[in-house]
Coordinates of C-alpha atoms in Angstrom, one line a residue:
X1 CA 0.0 0.0 0.0
X2 CA 1.2 3.5 -0.8
X3 CA 2.4 5.8 1.9
X4 CA 1.2 9.3 1.8
X5 CA 1.9 12.4 3.9
X6 CA -0.6 13.8 6.4
X7 CA -3.6 15.8 5.3
X8 CA -3.8 19.5 5.4
X9 CA -4.9 19.3 9.1
X10 CA -2.5 16.5 10.0
X11 CA -5.4 14.0 9.8
X12 CA -4.6 10.3 9.1
X13 CA -4.8 9.8 5.3
X14 CA -8.2 8.6 4.3
X15 CA -8.4 8.8 0.5
X16 CA -5.7 6.2 0.0
X17 CA -5.8 3.9 3.0
X18 CA -8.6 1.6 4.2
X19 CA -10.1 1.6 0.7
X20 CA -12.8 -0.6 -0.8
X21 CA -11.4 -3.4 -2.9
X22 CA -12.2 -5.2 -6.1
X23 CA -12.0 -8.5 -4.2
X24 CA -14.8 -7.2 -2.0
X25 CA -16.9 -6.6 -5.1
X26 CA -16.2 -10.2 -6.3
X27 CA -17.2 -11.6 -2.9
X28 CA -20.5 -9.6 -2.9
X29 CA -21.3 -10.6 -6.5
X30 CA -20.5 -14.3 -5.8
X31 CA -22.8 -14.3 -2.8
X32 CA -25.5 -12.5 -4.7
X33 CA -25.4 -15.0 -7.4
X34 CA -25.6 -17.9 -4.9
X35 CA -28.5 -16.4 -3.0
X36 CA -30.3 -15.4 -6.2
X37 CA -30.0 -19.1 -7.2
X38 CA -31.6 -20.1 -4.0
X39 CA -34.5 -17.6 -4.5
X40 CA -35.1 -18.8 -8.1
X41 CA -35.0 -22.4 -7.2
X42 CA -37.6 -21.7 -4.5
X43 CA -39.7 -19.8 -7.1
X44 CA -38.9 -21.3 -10.4
X45 CA -41.7 -19.4 -12.2
X46 CA -39.7 -16.2 -11.7
X47 CA -36.8 -17.3 -13.9
X48 CA -36.5 -19.0 -17.2
X49 CA -32.8 -19.6 -16.9
X50 CA -31.7 -21.3 -13.7
X51 CA -28.4 -22.3 -15.3
X52 CA -26.9 -18.8 -15.2
X53 CA -26.2 -19.4 -11.5
X54 CA -23.1 -21.5 -10.8
X55 CA -23.9 -25.0 -9.7
X56 CA -21.2 -26.9 -7.8
X57 CA -20.6 -30.0 -5.6
X58 CA -22.7 -29.8 -2.5
X59 CA -24.5 -26.7 -3.7
X60 CA -28.0 -28.0 -3.0
X61 CA -26.9 -29.2 0.5
X62 CA -25.3 -25.9 1.3
X63 CA -28.5 -24.1 0.3
X64 CA -30.4 -26.4 2.6
X65 CA -28.4 -25.0 5.6
X66 CA -30.7 -21.9 5.4
X67 CA -27.9 -19.3 5.3
X68 CA -29.9 -16.4 6.7
X69 CA -27.0 -14.4 8.1
X70 CA -27.8 -15.4 11.7
X71 CA -25.1 -16.6 14.0
X72 CA -26.9 -19.9 14.5
X73 CA -26.8 -20.5 10.8
X74 CA -23.2 -21.4 11.4
X75 CA -24.2 -24.2 13.7
X76 CA -26.2 -25.6 10.8
X77 CA -23.1 -25.3 8.6
X78 CA -21.0 -27.1 11.2
X79 CA -23.4 -30.0 11.5
X80 CA -23.6 -30.3 7.7
X81 CA -19.8 -30.2 7.3
X82 CA -19.6 -33.1 9.8
X83 CA -21.9 -35.2 7.7
X84 CA -19.7 -34.4 4.6
X85 CA -16.6 -35.4 6.5
X86 CA -18.1 -38.7 7.6
X87 CA -18.8 -39.6 4.0
X88 CA -15.2 -39.2 3.0
X89 CA -12.6 -41.8 4.0
X90 CA -9.3 -41.0 5.8
X91 CA -10.2 -37.3 6.2
X92 CA -6.9 -35.9 7.5
X93 CA -5.0 -32.7 7.0
X94 CA -2.6 -34.5 4.6
X95 CA -5.5 -35.5 2.3
X96 CA -7.9 -32.6 2.7
X97 CA -6.4 -30.8 -0.3
X98 CA -6.0 -33.9 -2.4
X99 CA -7.7 -33.8 -5.8
X100 CA -9.4 -37.1 -5.0
X101 CA -11.6 -35.2 -2.5
X102 CA -14.7 -33.4 -3.6
X103 CA -13.8 -30.4 -1.4
X104 CA -10.6 -29.8 -3.2
X105 CA -10.6 -26.3 -4.8
X106 CA -14.4 -26.4 -4.4
X107 CA -16.8 -23.6 -4.8
X108 CA -18.5 -24.9 -1.7
X109 CA -15.5 -23.8 0.4
X110 CA -15.4 -20.5 -1.5
X111 CA -19.0 -19.7 -0.8
X112 CA -18.7 -20.7 2.8
X113 CA -15.6 -18.6 3.4
X114 CA -17.3 -15.5 1.9
X115 CA -20.5 -16.1 3.9
X116 CA -18.5 -16.6 7.1
X117 CA -16.5 -13.3 6.6
X118 CA -19.7 -11.4 6.0
X119 CA -21.4 -12.9 9.0
X120 CA -18.5 -11.9 11.2
X121 CA -18.7 -8.3 9.7
X122 CA -22.4 -8.1 10.5
X123 CA -21.9 -9.4 14.0
X124 CA -19.0 -7.0 14.7
X125 CA -20.9 -4.1 13.1
X126 CA -17.9 -3.5 10.8
X127 CA -17.6 -3.6 7.0
X128 CA -15.3 -6.5 6.0
X129 CA -12.6 -5.6 3.4
X130 CA -11.6 -8.5 1.3
X131 CA -8.1 -9.1 -0.2
X132 CA -6.6 -11.9 -2.3
X133 CA -3.5 -13.5 -0.8
X134 CA -1.0 -15.8 -2.6
X135 CA 1.0 -16.6 0.6
X136 CA 0.8 -20.0 2.2
X137 CA -1.5 -20.8 5.0
X138 CA -1.1 -24.0 6.8
X139 CA -3.6 -26.4 8.3
X140 CA -1.5 -28.4 10.7
X141 CA 1.6 -29.4 8.7
X142 CA -0.2 -29.1 5.4
X143 CA -0.2 -26.0 3.2
X144 CA -3.6 -24.7 2.4
X145 CA -4.6 -23.7 -1.1
X146 CA -2.4 -20.9 -2.5
X147 CA -5.3 -19.0 -4.0
X148 CA -6.8 -17.6 -0.8
X149 CA -8.9 -14.7 0.4
X150 CA -8.6 -13.0 3.7
X151 CA -10.7 -10.3 5.3
X152 CA -9.7 -7.3 7.4
X153 CA -11.6 -5.0 9.7
X154 CA -10.6 -1.4 10.3
X155 CA -11.2 -2.1 14.0
X156 CA -10.9 -0.2 17.2
X157 CA -12.1 -3.2 19.1
X158 CA -9.6 -4.1 21.8
X159 CA -8.2 -7.6 22.2
X160 CA -9.9 -8.9 19.1
X161 CA -8.2 -9.9 15.9
X162 CA -8.9 -7.7 12.9
X163 CA -7.4 -10.1 10.4
X164 CA -9.2 -13.3 9.4
X165 CA -8.7 -16.1 7.0
X166 CA -12.1 -17.9 6.7
X167 CA -10.9 -20.9 4.7
X168 CA -8.5 -21.8 7.5
X169 CA -11.3 -21.8 10.0
X170 CA -13.4 -24.0 7.7
X171 CA -10.7 -26.5 7.1
X172 CA -9.7 -26.5 10.8
X173 CA -13.3 -27.2 11.8
X174 CA -13.4 -30.1 9.3
X175 CA -10.3 -31.7 10.7
X176 CA -11.0 -31.3 14.4
X177 CA -14.7 -32.4 14.3
X178 CA -14.8 -35.9 15.8
X179 CA -15.9 -39.0 13.9
X180 CA -18.6 -39.9 16.3
X181 CA -20.8 -37.1 15.2
X182 CA -20.2 -34.9 18.2
X183 CA -19.1 -31.4 17.4
X184 CA -15.9 -30.2 19.2
X185 CA -15.4 -26.7 20.6
X186 CA -13.2 -25.5 17.6
X187 CA -16.2 -25.3 15.2
X188 CA -17.0 -22.4 12.8
X189 CA -19.7 -21.3 15.2
X190 CA -17.2 -21.1 18.1
X191 CA -14.6 -19.3 16.0
X192 CA -17.1 -16.6 15.2
X193 CA -18.0 -16.1 18.9
X194 CA -14.3 -15.5 19.6
X195 CA -14.1 -12.7 17.0
X196 CA -17.1 -10.8 18.2
X197 CA -17.1 -8.6 21.4
X198 CA -19.1 -10.1 24.2
X199 CA -21.0 -6.9 24.7
X200 CA -22.4 -7.3 21.2
X201 CA -23.1 -11.0 21.6
X202 CA -25.1 -10.4 24.8
X203 CA -27.5 -8.2 22.9
X204 CA -27.8 -10.4 19.8
X205 CA -30.5 -12.9 19.0
X206 CA -28.5 -15.8 17.5
X207 CA -31.6 -17.1 15.6
X208 CA -32.4 -13.8 13.8
X209 CA -30.6 -12.6 10.7
X210 CA -27.9 -10.0 11.6
X211 CA -28.4 -6.5 10.1
X212 CA -26.3 -5.5 7.1
X213 CA -22.9 -4.1 7.9
X214 CA -22.6 -0.3 8.4
X215 CA -21.4 2.1 5.8
X216 CA -17.7 1.7 5.0
X217 CA -17.0 5.4 4.9
X218 CA -13.7 6.9 4.2
X219 CA -12.3 8.0 7.5
X220 CA -13.1 11.7 7.9
X221 CA -12.4 13.0 11.4
X222 CA -14.9 15.8 11.4
X223 CA -14.0 16.9 15.0
X224 CA -10.4 17.4 14.1
X225 CA -11.1 19.1 10.8
X226 CA -13.7 21.5 12.0
X227 CA -11.6 22.5 15.0
X228 CA -9.0 23.9 12.6
X229 CA -11.3 26.1 10.5
X230 CA -11.3 29.9 10.8
X231 CA -13.3 32.8 9.4
X232 CA -11.8 32.5 5.9
X233 CA -13.1 28.9 5.7
X234 CA -16.6 30.3 6.2
X235 CA -16.4 31.8 2.7
X236 CA -14.8 28.5 1.4
X237 CA -17.7 26.3 2.7
X238 CA -20.4 28.6 1.4
X239 CA -21.8 28.5 -2.2
X240 CA -23.4 31.2 -4.3
X241 CA -26.2 29.4 -6.2
X242 CA -26.2 30.6 -9.8
X243 CA -29.4 32.3 -11.1
X244 CA -30.4 29.2 -13.1
X245 CA -30.6 27.1 -9.9
X246 CA -33.5 29.0 -8.3
X247 CA -36.1 26.9 -10.0
X248 CA -33.9 23.8 -10.3
X249 CA -34.3 20.7 -8.1
X250 CA -30.6 20.9 -7.4
X251 CA -31.2 23.9 -5.3
X252 CA -32.2 21.4 -2.5
X253 CA -28.5 20.4 -2.4
X254 CA -27.7 24.0 -1.5
X255 CA -30.3 23.9 1.2
X256 CA -28.9 20.7 2.7
X257 CA -25.2 21.7 2.7
X258 CA -25.1 22.5 6.4
X259 CA -26.6 19.1 7.2
X260 CA -24.1 17.3 4.9
X261 CA -21.2 19.1 6.5
X262 CA -22.5 18.2 10.0
X263 CA -23.6 14.6 9.4
X264 CA -22.2 13.5 6.1
X265 CA -20.2 10.3 5.5
X266 CA -17.5 10.2 2.8
X267 CA -17.7 7.7 -0.1
X268 CA -16.3 7.6 -3.6
X269 CA -18.2 8.8 -6.7
X270 CA -17.5 8.5 -10.4
X271 CA -18.7 10.8 -13.2
X272 CA -21.2 9.4 -15.7
X273 CA -21.7 12.7 -17.5
X274 CA -20.9 16.3 -16.7
X275 CA -21.3 19.7 -18.2
X276 CA -18.3 20.2 -20.5
X277 CA -17.4 23.5 -18.8
X278 CA -16.4 21.6 -15.6
X279 CA -13.4 20.1 -17.6
X280 CA -12.2 23.5 -18.8
X281 CA -10.2 26.3 -17.2
X282 CA -11.6 28.7 -19.9
X283 CA -15.0 28.6 -18.3
X284 CA -15.2 29.2 -14.5
X285 CA -18.9 28.4 -14.1
X286 CA -20.1 25.9 -11.6
X287 CA -22.3 23.3 -13.3
X288 CA -24.3 20.0 -12.8
X289 CA -22.9 16.5 -13.2
X290 CA -24.2 13.0 -13.1
X291 CA -22.4 10.5 -10.9
X292 CA -22.6 6.9 -9.7
X293 CA -21.7 6.0 -6.1
X294 CA -22.2 3.2 -3.5
X295 CA -24.1 4.4 -0.4
X296 CA -22.6 1.5 1.5
X297 CA -19.1 2.7 0.6
X298 CA -17.8 -0.9 -0.2
X299 CA -17.3 -0.4 -4.0
X300 CA -13.9 0.8 -5.3
X301 CA -13.5 3.5 -7.9
X302 CA -12.5 0.9 -10.6
X303 CA -15.9 -0.8 -10.4
X304 CA -17.8 2.5 -10.2
X305 CA -16.0 3.4 -13.5
X306 CA -17.3 0.2 -15.1
X307 CA -20.9 1.0 -14.1
X308 CA -20.5 4.6 -15.1
X309 CA -19.4 3.4 -18.6
X310 CA -22.4 1.1 -18.9
X311 CA -24.8 3.9 -17.9
X312 CA -23.2 6.3 -20.4
X313 CA -23.7 3.8 -23.3
X314 CA -27.5 4.4 -23.0
X315 CA -26.9 8.0 -24.2
X316 CA -28.7 8.7 -27.5
X317 CA -30.2 5.2 -27.5
X318 CA -33.5 3.5 -26.9
X319 CA -32.4 0.3 -25.1
X320 CA -33.9 -2.9 -26.3
X321 CA -35.4 -3.8 -22.9
X322 CA -38.7 -3.9 -21.0
X323 CA -36.9 -2.5 -17.9
X324 CA -38.7 0.8 -17.3
X325 CA -35.9 2.1 -15.1
X326 CA -33.3 1.6 -17.8
X327 CA -35.5 3.3 -20.4
X328 CA -36.0 6.2 -18.0
X329 CA -32.3 6.5 -17.4
X330 CA -31.5 6.4 -21.1
X331 CA -34.0 9.2 -21.7
X332 CA -32.5 11.2 -18.8
X333 CA -28.8 10.9 -19.9
X334 CA -29.7 11.7 -23.5
X335 CA -31.5 14.9 -22.5
X336 CA -28.7 16.8 -20.7
X337 CA -31.0 19.3 -19.1
X338 CA -32.9 16.8 -16.9
X339 CA -32.0 15.8 -13.4
X340 CA -32.2 12.4 -11.7
X341 CA -31.8 12.2 -8.0
X342 CA -31.1 9.0 -6.0
X343 CA -31.7 6.7 -8.9
X344 CA -31.2 3.0 -7.9
X345 CA -29.1 1.2 -10.5
X346 CA -31.2 -1.7 -11.9
X347 CA -30.1 -5.2 -10.8
X348 CA -29.7 -6.1 -14.4
X349 CA -26.8 -3.8 -14.6
X350 CA -25.3 -4.7 -11.1
X351 CA -26.8 -6.4 -8.1
X352 CA -24.8 -4.1 -5.8
X353 CA -26.8 -1.3 -4.2
X354 CA -25.3 1.5 -6.4
X355 CA -27.0 4.8 -7.1
X356 CA -26.8 7.5 -9.7
X357 CA -27.6 11.1 -9.0
X358 CA -27.3 14.6 -10.3
X359 CA -25.4 17.1 -8.3
X360 CA -24.1 20.7 -8.5
X361 CA -20.3 20.9 -8.7
X362 CA -19.0 24.0 -7.0
X363 CA -15.7 24.6 -8.8
X364 CA -14.0 26.0 -5.7
X365 CA -14.5 22.7 -3.9
X366 CA -12.2 21.0 -6.3
X367 CA -8.4 21.3 -5.7
X368 CA -7.9 23.3 -9.0
X369 CA -11.4 23.9 -10.1
X370 CA -11.1 21.3 -12.9
X371 CA -13.2 18.1 -12.7
X372 CA -11.7 14.7 -12.9
X373 CA -13.4 11.3 -13.2
X374 CA -13.7 10.3 -9.6
X375 CA -13.8 12.2 -6.3
X376 CA -15.0 11.9 -2.7
X377 CA -18.6 13.0 -1.9
X378 CA -20.5 13.6 1.3
X379 CA -23.7 11.6 1.8
X380 CA -26.0 11.5 4.8
X381 CA -28.7 9.3 6.2
X382 CA -30.7 12.5 6.9
X383 CA -31.0 13.7 3.3
X384 CA -31.0 12.2 -0.3
X385 CA -28.8 15.1 -1.5
X386 CA -25.0 14.7 -1.9
X387 CA -22.1 17.1 -2.5
X388 CA -18.4 17.1 -3.3
X389 CA -16.4 16.8 -0.2
X390 CA -14.6 20.2 -0.2
X391 CA -11.0 19.6 -1.2
X392 CA -9.7 21.4 1.9
X393 CA -10.5 18.2 3.8
X394 CA -8.6 15.9 1.5
X395 CA -5.2 14.7 2.5
X396 CA -2.5 17.0 1.2
X397 CA -0.8 14.4 -1.0
X398 CA -4.0 13.5 -2.8
X399 CA -4.9 17.2 -3.2
X400 CA -1.5 17.9 -4.7
X401 CA -1.7 14.8 -6.9
X402 CA -5.0 15.9 -8.3
X403 CA -3.5 19.3 -9.4
X404 CA -0.3 17.7 -10.7
X405 CA -2.3 15.2 -12.9
X406 CA -4.2 18.1 -14.5
X407 CA -3.1 20.7 -17.0
X408 CA -4.2 23.5 -14.7
X409 CA -2.3 24.3 -11.5
X410 CA -4.2 27.1 -9.8
X411 CA -5.1 26.3 -6.1
X412 CA -8.8 27.0 -5.3
X413 CA -8.4 26.8 -1.5
X414 CA -5.5 29.2 -1.5
X415 CA -7.3 31.5 -3.9
X416 CA -10.5 31.7 -1.7
X417 CA -8.4 32.5 1.4
X418 CA -6.3 35.1 -0.4
X419 CA -9.3 36.8 -1.9
X420 CA -11.0 36.8 1.5
X421 CA -7.9 38.3 3.1
X422 CA -7.6 41.0 0.5
X423 CA -11.1 42.5 0.3
X424 CA -13.6 39.8 1.3
X425 CA -16.0 40.3 -1.6
X426 CA -18.4 37.9 0.1
X427 CA -19.5 40.4 2.8
X428 CA -21.7 42.3 0.4
X429 CA -23.7 39.3 -0.7
X430 CA -24.3 37.4 2.6
X431 CA -28.1 37.0 1.9
X432 CA -27.3 35.1 -1.3
X433 CA -24.8 32.7 0.2
X434 CA -25.6 29.1 1.4
X435 CA -25.4 27.9 4.0
X436 CA -26.2 31.0 6.0
X437 CA -23.5 32.2 8.5
X438 CA -25.6 31.1 11.5
X439 CA -26.2 27.6 10.0
X440 CA -22.5 27.0 10.0
X441 CA -21.2 28.9 13.0
X442 CA -23.8 27.2 15.3
X443 CA -22.3 23.8 14.5
X444 CA -18.7 24.9 13.8
X445 CA -17.8 27.7 16.3
X446 CA -14.3 27.8 15.0
X447 CA -15.5 29.6 11.9
X448 CA -15.7 32.7 14.0
X449 CA -12.0 32.5 14.8
X450 CA -9.5 35.0 13.4
X451 CA -7.9 34.1 10.1
X452 CA -4.6 32.3 10.2
X453 CA -3.4 32.5 6.6
X454 CA -0.3 30.4 7.0
X455 CA -2.2 27.1 7.4
X456 CA -2.0 26.0 3.8
X457 CA 1.0 25.8 1.4
X458 CA -0.5 26.4 -2.1
X459 CA 0.6 24.7 -5.3
X460 CA 0.1 28.0 -7.1
X461 CA -0.4 31.5 -5.9
X462 CA -2.5 32.6 -8.9
X463 CA -6.1 33.4 -8.0
X464 CA -7.4 34.5 -11.3
X465 CA -9.8 31.5 -11.8
X466 CA -11.1 31.9 -8.2
X467 CA -11.7 35.6 -8.7
X468 CA -13.5 35.0 -12.0
X469 CA -15.7 32.3 -10.6
X470 CA -16.7 34.4 -7.7
X471 CA -17.3 37.5 -9.6
X472 CA -19.5 35.7 -12.1
X473 CA -21.9 34.7 -9.4
X474 CA -21.7 38.1 -7.6
X475 CA -22.5 39.8 -10.9
X476 CA -25.7 37.7 -11.2
X477 CA -26.6 38.7 -7.6
X478 CA -26.0 42.4 -8.4
X479 CA -28.1 42.1 -11.5
X480 CA -30.8 40.4 -9.5
X481 CA -30.7 43.1 -6.9
X482 CA -30.7 45.9 -9.5
X483 CA -33.7 44.3 -11.3
X484 CA -35.5 44.1 -8.0
X485 CA -34.7 47.8 -7.2
X486 CA -35.9 48.8 -10.7
X487 CA -39.1 46.9 -10.1
X488 CA -39.6 48.6 -6.8
X489 CA -38.9 52.1 -8.2
X490 CA -41.3 51.4 -11.1
X491 CA -44.0 50.4 -8.7
X492 CA -43.5 53.5 -6.6
X493 CA -43.6 55.7 -9.7
X494 CA -46.7 54.0 -11.0
X495 CA -48.4 54.5 -7.6
X496 CA -47.3 58.2 -7.7
X497 CA -48.7 58.7 -11.2
X498 CA -52.0 57.1 -10.2
X499 CA -52.1 59.3 -7.1
X500 CA -51.4 62.4 -9.1
X501 CA -53.9 61.5 -11.7
X502 CA -56.6 61.1 -8.9
X503 CA -55.6 64.5 -7.4
X504 CA -56.1 66.3 -10.7
X505 CA -59.5 64.6 -11.2

């Protein structure tokens, strides 16, 4: 894993460590395929093609274990594995990996290992992160299969292992289980209990399915970050909605900014389609974009990119499908002036719980104001709106890398602070800014602090783009105010004329 420097506020790097993985996607897709097969076998009328689901040795027996994500479902697995072992002669650690055994390199073990890791994650209330591992793992004196998967938890749980190899536990349970049909202590079920805090177990119904794992959010220490803000950051966090947004559904994103700053979780997003001005330094306008993201946070950018590409292929087409949702999306992405908020990606595209949504991209919240294909966003359980995580909160190395990978080097965060320090153009337009000052300072008192300008080392000291972007919005606000005053004056004059006309009559 790459090593990166600390973030702007000396926060632990979070855009490059503890990341979702492709292996996690493969695990979730494999489990979905397995459980979809179970559902379709139980309801054969719902599918004309049962063969698309992988069938394997012991597949039907494994499905009969009723894998419902309860802790006690692992007892049923233990009991079933014991019956499998008793059917196989000379079942020892020296022969368990022999090609003569049906369990050798079997999808049965693969499915079980994935299921076991996910059950442990649910029980611990932590999202498992899966990795492939080519190193040897031994069962007794025998080396396990070289193609292996292990799971990690980004855990703060004391005295519990945060590294787990499910296949080892499964093989160990097979070997230790006695031949007389009595389960020993070192079963899969027992292994799980040793990996879950007793405080959680004491409040868990072992017979009930465990709830899904929580969001695997990128670690954003809001308390640390907000403590280091000052008055200049007030201007940085606020947006000036353009005139066109007043009647646009995206205006709700502006209304929800304070809530997203206060309660938002950080996950990755990937662009599906965006206004072309967002890619250009010649146009400083902030504009809409369409993105795809995983609200559970478990999907890596590479997979989001695949789905974004699939969604974009619907542009300028009428898909040959009866899926109303896909037809609706194709119509939306073809018409670049429509919005689609919180759209659930159809299962025919991916079984993962991905979403696509439109959002307003405030150029000053990107490191250099120029859009790239993927970026972190804030999502919240309290609102369906999302927003770009302001780049000030990105780790410094990722911030710098974004600018270095682009053709444009101007530093937005520096520009905002420099502009604020010089003449603070925001002060004349406070009523147009969102969130309002009180919305932010009530939750982030540090925003009232005096400006400490030396807190950020810019990649460029040019602030031309920032000034242009700000002045464009301020010009619209001035025009709106002027139009309003003209209207008021016109009304006053009209009333005066009527009054004068009445007087002479």
